[in-house]
Amino acid sequence: MDTRPCIRLSRRIIGPGNPVYVIAEAGVNHNGDPREAFRLIDAAREAGADAVKFQYFSANQLVAANAPTCQYQQMSIGAVDQRQMLRRLELPIERFAELKIHADRIGVDFLVTPFGVSQLLELVDLGVSALKIASPDLVNVPLLTAAAQSGAPIILSTGASDLHEVDAAVHLLRGRRAADRFALLHCVSAYPTHPADARLRCIRTLADRFNVPVGFSDHTADPAFSLLAVSAGAVILEKHLTLDRSALGPDHFFSLTPRDFARYVAAARQAHAALGDGVIECSDAEREVRRLARGSIVSTMHIRPGTRLTADMVTVRRPGGGIDPLEWDRILRSVARTDILADTPLSWQMLDSRIDKPISAAAIVD
């Protein structure tokens, strides 16, 4: 059984042995429209997600003038200026306050990724369920420091990073008293992520090295990938959600629709249930088959009282419920106390397992 530490996030305990925590990454798929953001929260709840997550930034503060967009963004929306693209996707803190009230009302945890210290402090005042630190900011010391000092739970993505950089970020968080309230997400910053690039074994690598809850920020296009990630040890899943994959925006094309997101969540829940707790025992589902398909020790002939049992006098036959075949050697050191007919399941009441008693010359076969 995995005994790695867990963290508390809102109403949930996150870590090994607990149900996988699924985050619907609404991100900027609201396209700057608060009405779409509200609909994304509702869709996340209906699909079975535990949390919905947005992104809070100021385009002017986040990127320099004329900063280029990534190739996948150029392909999806045709934009080449990153600041111009992000300006259309901003929401003010007042809107996030309204969105949080709605998420709280319908029972969905409300997470936000801040892209600056000032945004982080506003979100802490808002009382978000957790702060999600995006992969590019794993090396952002001021932002990590503010997150650690905030007292809020932290989920940190590790995309496009090397182990030395993750070491440094974890060391910073632990050095600023955040050791018991952060989790890591293995992430591949490729949109979409090809299955061959997913490197799911990194989930176990991070968990073993840092002894914290580890999840997967999933940018693959396959709704069934949650099953693989949970099987690889992920205790958190983050996946983009959109209301329309054909909508104009940088992230819609690799996001899941509500219907596919529900399948994604269902596969994750099924995988968690299928993994079990790792304890080797006969489960309730197996008991009938165990009783009927396993054998018991049965006499092959008529055995008179006082006869010492030999291997030709007994065999193993179905069903179970009598003397377990594991007791075979003890049976062959036993003496019949009573008259035992052929094809009789043996019980210990029929036998004396002490070997110092007088033994008759032979068994009599009917």
Coordinates of C-alpha atoms in Angstrom, one line a residue:
M1 CA 0.0 0.0 0.0
D2 CA 1.3 3.5 -1.0
T3 CA 2.0 5.5 2.2
R4 CA 3.1 8.8 0.5
P5 CA 1.9 12.0 2.2
C6 CA -1.4 13.6 1.1
I7 CA -2.5 17.2 1.0
R8 CA -5.8 18.8 1.9
L9 CA -7.5 20.9 -0.8
S10 CA -10.9 22.4 0.1
R11 CA -13.1 19.5 1.0
R12 CA -10.8 16.8 -0.3
I13 CA -7.8 14.8 0.7
I14 CA -5.5 14.3 -2.3
G15 CA -2.9 11.6 -2.5
P16 CA -2.5 7.8 -2.7
G17 CA -5.4 5.8 -1.6
N18 CA -7.9 8.6 -2.3
P19 CA -10.1 9.1 -5.4
V20 CA -8.3 10.8 -8.2
Y21 CA -8.8 14.6 -8.2
V22 CA -10.0 15.8 -11.6
I23 CA -9.5 19.4 -12.7
A24 CA -11.4 20.8 -15.7
E25 CA -9.0 23.3 -17.2
A26 CA -11.4 26.0 -18.5
G27 CA -8.3 28.2 -18.9
V28 CA -9.1 30.9 -21.4
N29 CA -11.7 28.9 -23.3
H30 CA -14.3 31.4 -22.2
N31 CA -12.8 33.7 -24.9
G32 CA -13.1 36.7 -22.6
D33 CA -16.9 36.2 -22.2
P34 CA -18.0 35.8 -18.6
R35 CA -21.2 34.0 -19.8
E36 CA -19.0 31.3 -21.4
A37 CA -17.0 31.0 -18.2
F38 CA -20.2 30.3 -16.2
R39 CA -21.2 27.7 -18.7
L40 CA -17.8 26.1 -18.4
I41 CA -18.3 25.8 -14.7
D42 CA -21.6 24.1 -15.1
A43 CA -20.2 21.8 -17.8
A44 CA -17.3 20.8 -15.5
R45 CA -19.8 19.9 -12.7
E46 CA -22.0 17.9 -15.0
A47 CA -19.1 16.0 -16.4
G48 CA -18.0 14.9 -12.9
A49 CA -15.0 17.1 -12.4
D50 CA -13.9 17.9 -8.8
A51 CA -12.6 21.4 -9.8
V52 CA -12.7 24.0 -12.5
K53 CA -9.7 26.1 -13.2
F54 CA -9.2 29.5 -14.9
Q55 CA -6.2 31.7 -15.7
Y56 CA -5.7 35.2 -14.3
F57 CA -3.3 37.6 -16.0
S58 CA -2.7 41.0 -17.3
A59 CA -1.5 40.8 -20.9
N60 CA 0.5 44.0 -20.5
Q61 CA 2.3 42.7 -17.4
L62 CA 2.8 39.2 -18.7
V63 CA 4.4 39.7 -22.1
A64 CA 6.6 42.3 -23.7
A65 CA 5.4 44.2 -26.7
N66 CA 5.6 42.2 -30.0
A67 CA 6.3 38.9 -28.2
P68 CA 5.5 36.1 -30.7
T69 CA 2.9 33.4 -30.2
C70 CA 3.7 29.7 -30.3
Q71 CA 3.2 27.7 -33.5
Y72 CA 0.1 25.9 -32.2
Q73 CA -1.5 29.3 -31.3
Q74 CA -0.7 30.6 -34.8
M75 CA -2.3 27.6 -36.3
S76 CA -5.4 27.7 -34.2
I77 CA -6.2 31.5 -34.3
G78 CA -3.7 33.0 -36.8
A79 CA -2.4 35.4 -34.2
V80 CA 1.3 36.3 -34.2
D81 CA 1.4 38.9 -31.4
Q82 CA 1.1 37.2 -28.0
R83 CA 0.0 40.4 -26.1
Q84 CA -2.7 41.1 -28.6
M85 CA -4.0 37.6 -28.3
L86 CA -4.0 37.6 -24.5
R87 CA -5.8 40.9 -24.2
R88 CA -8.9 39.4 -25.8
L89 CA -8.8 36.6 -23.2
E90 CA -8.5 38.6 -20.0
L91 CA -11.1 38.6 -17.2
P92 CA -11.0 41.1 -14.2
I93 CA -10.8 40.0 -10.6
E94 CA -14.5 41.0 -10.1
R95 CA -15.5 38.4 -12.7
F96 CA -13.5 35.7 -10.9
A97 CA -15.3 36.6 -7.7
E98 CA -18.6 36.0 -9.3
L99 CA -17.4 32.8 -10.9
K100 CA -16.1 31.5 -7.5
I101 CA -19.5 32.2 -5.9
H102 CA -21.2 30.1 -8.6
A103 CA -18.7 27.3 -8.3
D104 CA -19.1 27.2 -4.6
R105 CA -22.8 27.1 -4.9
I106 CA -22.8 24.1 -7.2
G107 CA -20.1 22.2 -5.3
V108 CA -17.1 22.6 -7.6
D109 CA -13.7 23.6 -6.3
F110 CA -12.5 26.9 -7.8
L111 CA -8.8 27.0 -8.9
V112 CA -7.0 29.7 -10.7
T113 CA -3.5 30.1 -12.3
P114 CA -2.0 33.5 -11.5
F115 CA 0.6 34.8 -13.9
G116 CA 2.0 37.5 -11.6
V117 CA 2.5 38.2 -7.9
S118 CA -0.2 40.9 -7.9
Q119 CA -2.7 38.5 -9.4
L120 CA -1.7 35.8 -6.9
L121 CA -2.4 38.1 -4.0
E122 CA -5.8 39.1 -5.3
L123 CA -6.7 35.4 -5.7
V124 CA -5.6 34.6 -2.2
D125 CA -7.8 37.4 -0.9
L126 CA -10.6 35.9 -3.0
G127 CA -10.2 32.5 -1.2
V128 CA -9.6 30.2 -4.2
S129 CA -9.4 26.5 -3.4
A130 CA -5.8 26.3 -4.6
L131 CA -3.2 28.2 -6.6
K132 CA -2.0 26.4 -9.8
I133 CA 1.4 27.5 -10.9
A134 CA 1.9 27.0 -14.7
S135 CA 4.9 25.2 -16.1
P136 CA 6.6 28.3 -17.4
D137 CA 6.6 29.7 -13.9
L138 CA 8.4 26.7 -12.3
V139 CA 11.5 28.9 -12.4
N140 CA 9.7 32.1 -11.4
V141 CA 11.2 32.7 -7.9
P142 CA 9.1 35.7 -7.0
L143 CA 5.9 34.0 -7.9
L144 CA 6.8 30.7 -6.2
T145 CA 7.9 32.6 -3.1
A146 CA 4.5 34.5 -3.0
A147 CA 2.7 31.2 -3.4
A148 CA 4.6 29.5 -0.6
Q149 CA 4.0 32.5 1.7
S150 CA 0.3 32.7 0.9
G151 CA -0.7 29.7 3.0
A152 CA -2.8 28.4 0.1
P153 CA -2.5 24.9 -1.4
I154 CA -0.3 24.8 -4.4
I155 CA -0.3 22.6 -7.5
L156 CA 2.9 23.1 -9.6
S157 CA 3.3 21.9 -13.2
T158 CA 6.6 20.7 -14.5
G159 CA 6.3 20.9 -18.3
A160 CA 9.4 21.7 -20.4
S161 CA 11.6 21.5 -17.2
D162 CA 14.5 19.3 -16.3
L163 CA 15.0 17.6 -12.9
H164 CA 17.5 20.2 -11.7
E165 CA 14.8 22.9 -12.1
V166 CA 12.1 20.9 -10.4
D167 CA 14.6 20.2 -7.5
A168 CA 15.1 23.9 -7.1
A169 CA 11.4 24.7 -7.1
V170 CA 10.6 22.0 -4.6
H171 CA 13.5 23.2 -2.4
L172 CA 12.1 26.7 -2.5
L173 CA 8.6 25.6 -1.5
R174 CA 9.9 23.5 1.3
G175 CA 12.2 26.2 2.6
R176 CA 9.3 28.6 2.8
R177 CA 7.0 26.4 4.9
A178 CA 4.9 25.0 2.1
A179 CA 6.2 21.4 2.4
D180 CA 2.8 19.9 3.4
R181 CA 0.6 21.8 1.0
F182 CA 1.9 21.3 -2.5
A183 CA 1.6 18.7 -5.3
L184 CA 3.4 18.3 -8.6
L185 CA 2.0 17.7 -12.0
H186 CA 3.9 15.8 -14.6
C187 CA 3.3 17.8 -17.8
V188 CA 4.3 17.8 -21.4
S189 CA 4.1 21.3 -22.9
A190 CA 3.2 20.2 -26.4
Y191 CA -0.2 20.9 -27.8
P192 CA -1.6 18.4 -28.4
T193 CA 0.8 15.9 -26.8
H194 CA 1.4 12.8 -28.9
P195 CA 1.0 9.6 -26.8
A196 CA 4.6 8.7 -27.5
D197 CA 5.7 11.9 -25.9
A198 CA 3.6 11.6 -22.7
R199 CA 6.3 9.8 -20.7
L200 CA 3.9 8.7 -18.0
R201 CA 6.7 7.0 -16.0
C202 CA 7.8 10.5 -15.0
I203 CA 4.8 10.4 -12.6
R204 CA 6.4 7.7 -10.5
T205 CA 9.8 9.4 -10.9
L206 CA 8.5 12.6 -9.3
A207 CA 6.6 10.8 -6.6
D208 CA 9.6 8.7 -5.6
R209 CA 12.0 11.6 -5.6
F210 CA 10.0 14.2 -3.8
N211 CA 7.5 12.1 -1.8
V212 CA 4.5 14.4 -2.6
P213 CA 1.2 13.8 -4.4
V214 CA 1.8 13.8 -8.2
G215 CA -0.6 14.1 -11.0
F216 CA -0.7 14.6 -14.8
S217 CA -1.5 17.8 -16.7
D218 CA -2.9 16.0 -19.8
H219 CA -2.6 17.7 -23.2
T220 CA -3.2 14.5 -25.2
A221 CA -6.2 14.3 -27.5
D222 CA -7.5 10.9 -26.3
P223 CA -10.3 10.8 -23.7
A224 CA -9.1 7.4 -22.5
F225 CA -5.7 8.7 -21.5
S226 CA -6.9 9.3 -18.0
L227 CA -7.0 5.5 -17.4
L228 CA -3.3 5.2 -18.4
A229 CA -2.3 8.2 -16.2
V230 CA -4.1 6.9 -13.1
S231 CA -2.6 3.4 -13.7
A232 CA 0.8 5.1 -13.8
G233 CA 0.2 6.6 -10.4
A234 CA -1.4 10.0 -11.0
V235 CA -3.6 11.2 -8.1
I236 CA -4.6 14.5 -9.9
L237 CA -5.7 14.9 -13.5
E238 CA -5.9 18.3 -15.2
K239 CA -7.5 18.4 -18.7
H240 CA -8.7 21.2 -20.9
L241 CA -12.5 21.6 -21.3
T242 CA -14.3 23.5 -24.1
L243 CA -17.9 24.0 -25.1
D244 CA -16.9 23.9 -28.8
R245 CA -13.6 22.6 -30.2
S246 CA -14.1 24.6 -33.4
A247 CA -14.4 27.9 -31.5
L248 CA -11.8 30.6 -32.1
G249 CA -9.1 30.5 -29.4
P250 CA -5.7 29.1 -28.7
D251 CA -6.7 26.0 -26.7
H252 CA -10.1 24.8 -28.0
F253 CA -8.7 22.5 -30.6
F254 CA -6.9 20.2 -28.1
S255 CA -9.6 20.4 -25.4
L256 CA -12.4 17.9 -24.7
T257 CA -16.1 18.7 -25.2
P258 CA -18.3 18.1 -22.1
R259 CA -19.4 14.7 -23.5
D260 CA -15.8 13.5 -24.0
F261 CA -14.8 15.1 -20.6
A262 CA -17.4 13.0 -18.9
R263 CA -15.9 9.9 -20.5
Y264 CA -12.5 11.0 -19.4
V265 CA -13.7 11.3 -15.8
A266 CA -15.4 8.0 -15.9
A267 CA -12.3 6.3 -17.2
A268 CA -10.3 7.8 -14.4
R269 CA -12.8 6.7 -11.7
Q270 CA -12.8 3.2 -13.2
A271 CA -9.0 3.0 -13.2
H272 CA -8.8 4.1 -9.6
A273 CA -11.4 1.5 -8.5
A274 CA -9.6 -1.2 -10.6
L275 CA -6.3 -0.6 -9.0
G276 CA -7.6 -1.3 -5.5
D277 CA -5.5 -1.0 -2.3
G278 CA -2.8 -3.6 -3.2
V279 CA -3.7 -5.9 -0.4
I280 CA -3.5 -9.6 -1.4
E281 CA -6.7 -11.3 0.0
C282 CA -9.8 -13.1 -1.2
S283 CA -12.2 -10.4 -2.1
D284 CA -16.0 -10.6 -1.6
A285 CA -16.4 -11.0 -5.4
E286 CA -14.3 -14.2 -5.4
R287 CA -15.7 -16.0 -2.4
E288 CA -18.3 -18.1 -4.2
V289 CA -15.8 -19.3 -6.8
R290 CA -13.2 -20.0 -4.1
R291 CA -15.7 -22.1 -2.2
L292 CA -16.9 -24.1 -5.3
A293 CA -13.7 -24.3 -7.4
R294 CA -11.2 -25.0 -4.7
G295 CA -11.0 -28.5 -3.3
S296 CA -11.0 -30.1 0.1
I297 CA -9.3 -33.3 1.2
V298 CA -11.6 -36.3 0.6
S299 CA -11.3 -40.0 1.4
T300 CA -10.8 -42.3 -1.6
M301 CA -11.7 -45.5 0.3
H302 CA -13.3 -46.8 3.4
I303 CA -11.0 -46.0 6.4
R304 CA -11.5 -47.8 9.7
P305 CA -10.9 -46.2 13.1
G306 CA -7.2 -46.4 14.2
T307 CA -5.9 -46.4 10.6
R308 CA -3.0 -44.1 9.9
L309 CA -3.7 -42.2 6.7
T310 CA -1.5 -42.6 3.6
A311 CA -1.5 -40.8 0.3
D312 CA -3.5 -43.4 -1.5
M313 CA -6.4 -43.1 1.0
V314 CA -7.1 -39.4 0.3
T315 CA -7.3 -36.9 -2.6
V316 CA -8.3 -33.3 -3.3
R317 CA -11.8 -32.8 -4.8
R318 CA -14.2 -29.9 -5.1
P319 CA -15.9 -28.1 -3.5
G320 CA -14.0 -26.4 -0.7
G321 CA -15.2 -25.9 2.8
G322 CA -13.5 -28.9 4.3
I323 CA -9.9 -29.4 5.3
D324 CA -7.7 -27.2 3.1
P325 CA -5.3 -29.0 0.8
L326 CA -2.5 -27.0 2.4
E327 CA -2.9 -29.4 5.3
W328 CA -1.9 -32.4 3.2
D329 CA 1.3 -33.2 5.1
R330 CA -0.5 -33.0 8.4
I331 CA -3.3 -35.3 7.1
L332 CA -0.6 -37.9 6.3
R333 CA 0.5 -37.8 10.0
S334 CA -3.1 -38.3 11.2
V335 CA -5.0 -41.4 12.4
A336 CA -8.7 -42.0 11.8
R337 CA -10.8 -41.6 15.0
T338 CA -14.1 -42.7 13.3
D339 CA -15.3 -44.9 10.5
I340 CA -14.8 -42.9 7.3
L341 CA -16.7 -44.0 4.2
A342 CA -15.2 -43.5 0.7
D343 CA -15.7 -40.1 -1.0
T344 CA -16.2 -38.4 2.3
P345 CA -14.9 -34.8 2.9
L346 CA -12.6 -35.1 5.9
S347 CA -12.9 -32.9 9.0
W348 CA -10.6 -32.6 11.9
Q349 CA -13.3 -34.2 14.2
M350 CA -12.7 -37.5 12.2
L351 CA -9.0 -37.5 12.9
D352 CA -6.3 -37.5 15.5
S353 CA -3.3 -35.7 14.1
R354 CA -0.9 -36.9 16.8
I355 CA 1.5 -39.5 15.4
D356 CA 2.3 -41.4 18.7
K357 CA -0.8 -43.4 18.7
P358 CA -1.0 -47.1 17.8
I359 CA -1.8 -47.6 14.1
S360 CA -3.8 -50.5 12.6
A361 CA -2.2 -52.7 10.0
A362 CA -4.1 -51.4 7.0
A363 CA -7.2 -49.6 5.7
I364 CA -10.1 -51.8 4.5
V365 CA -11.4 -50.8 1.1
D366 CA -15.1 -51.4 0.4

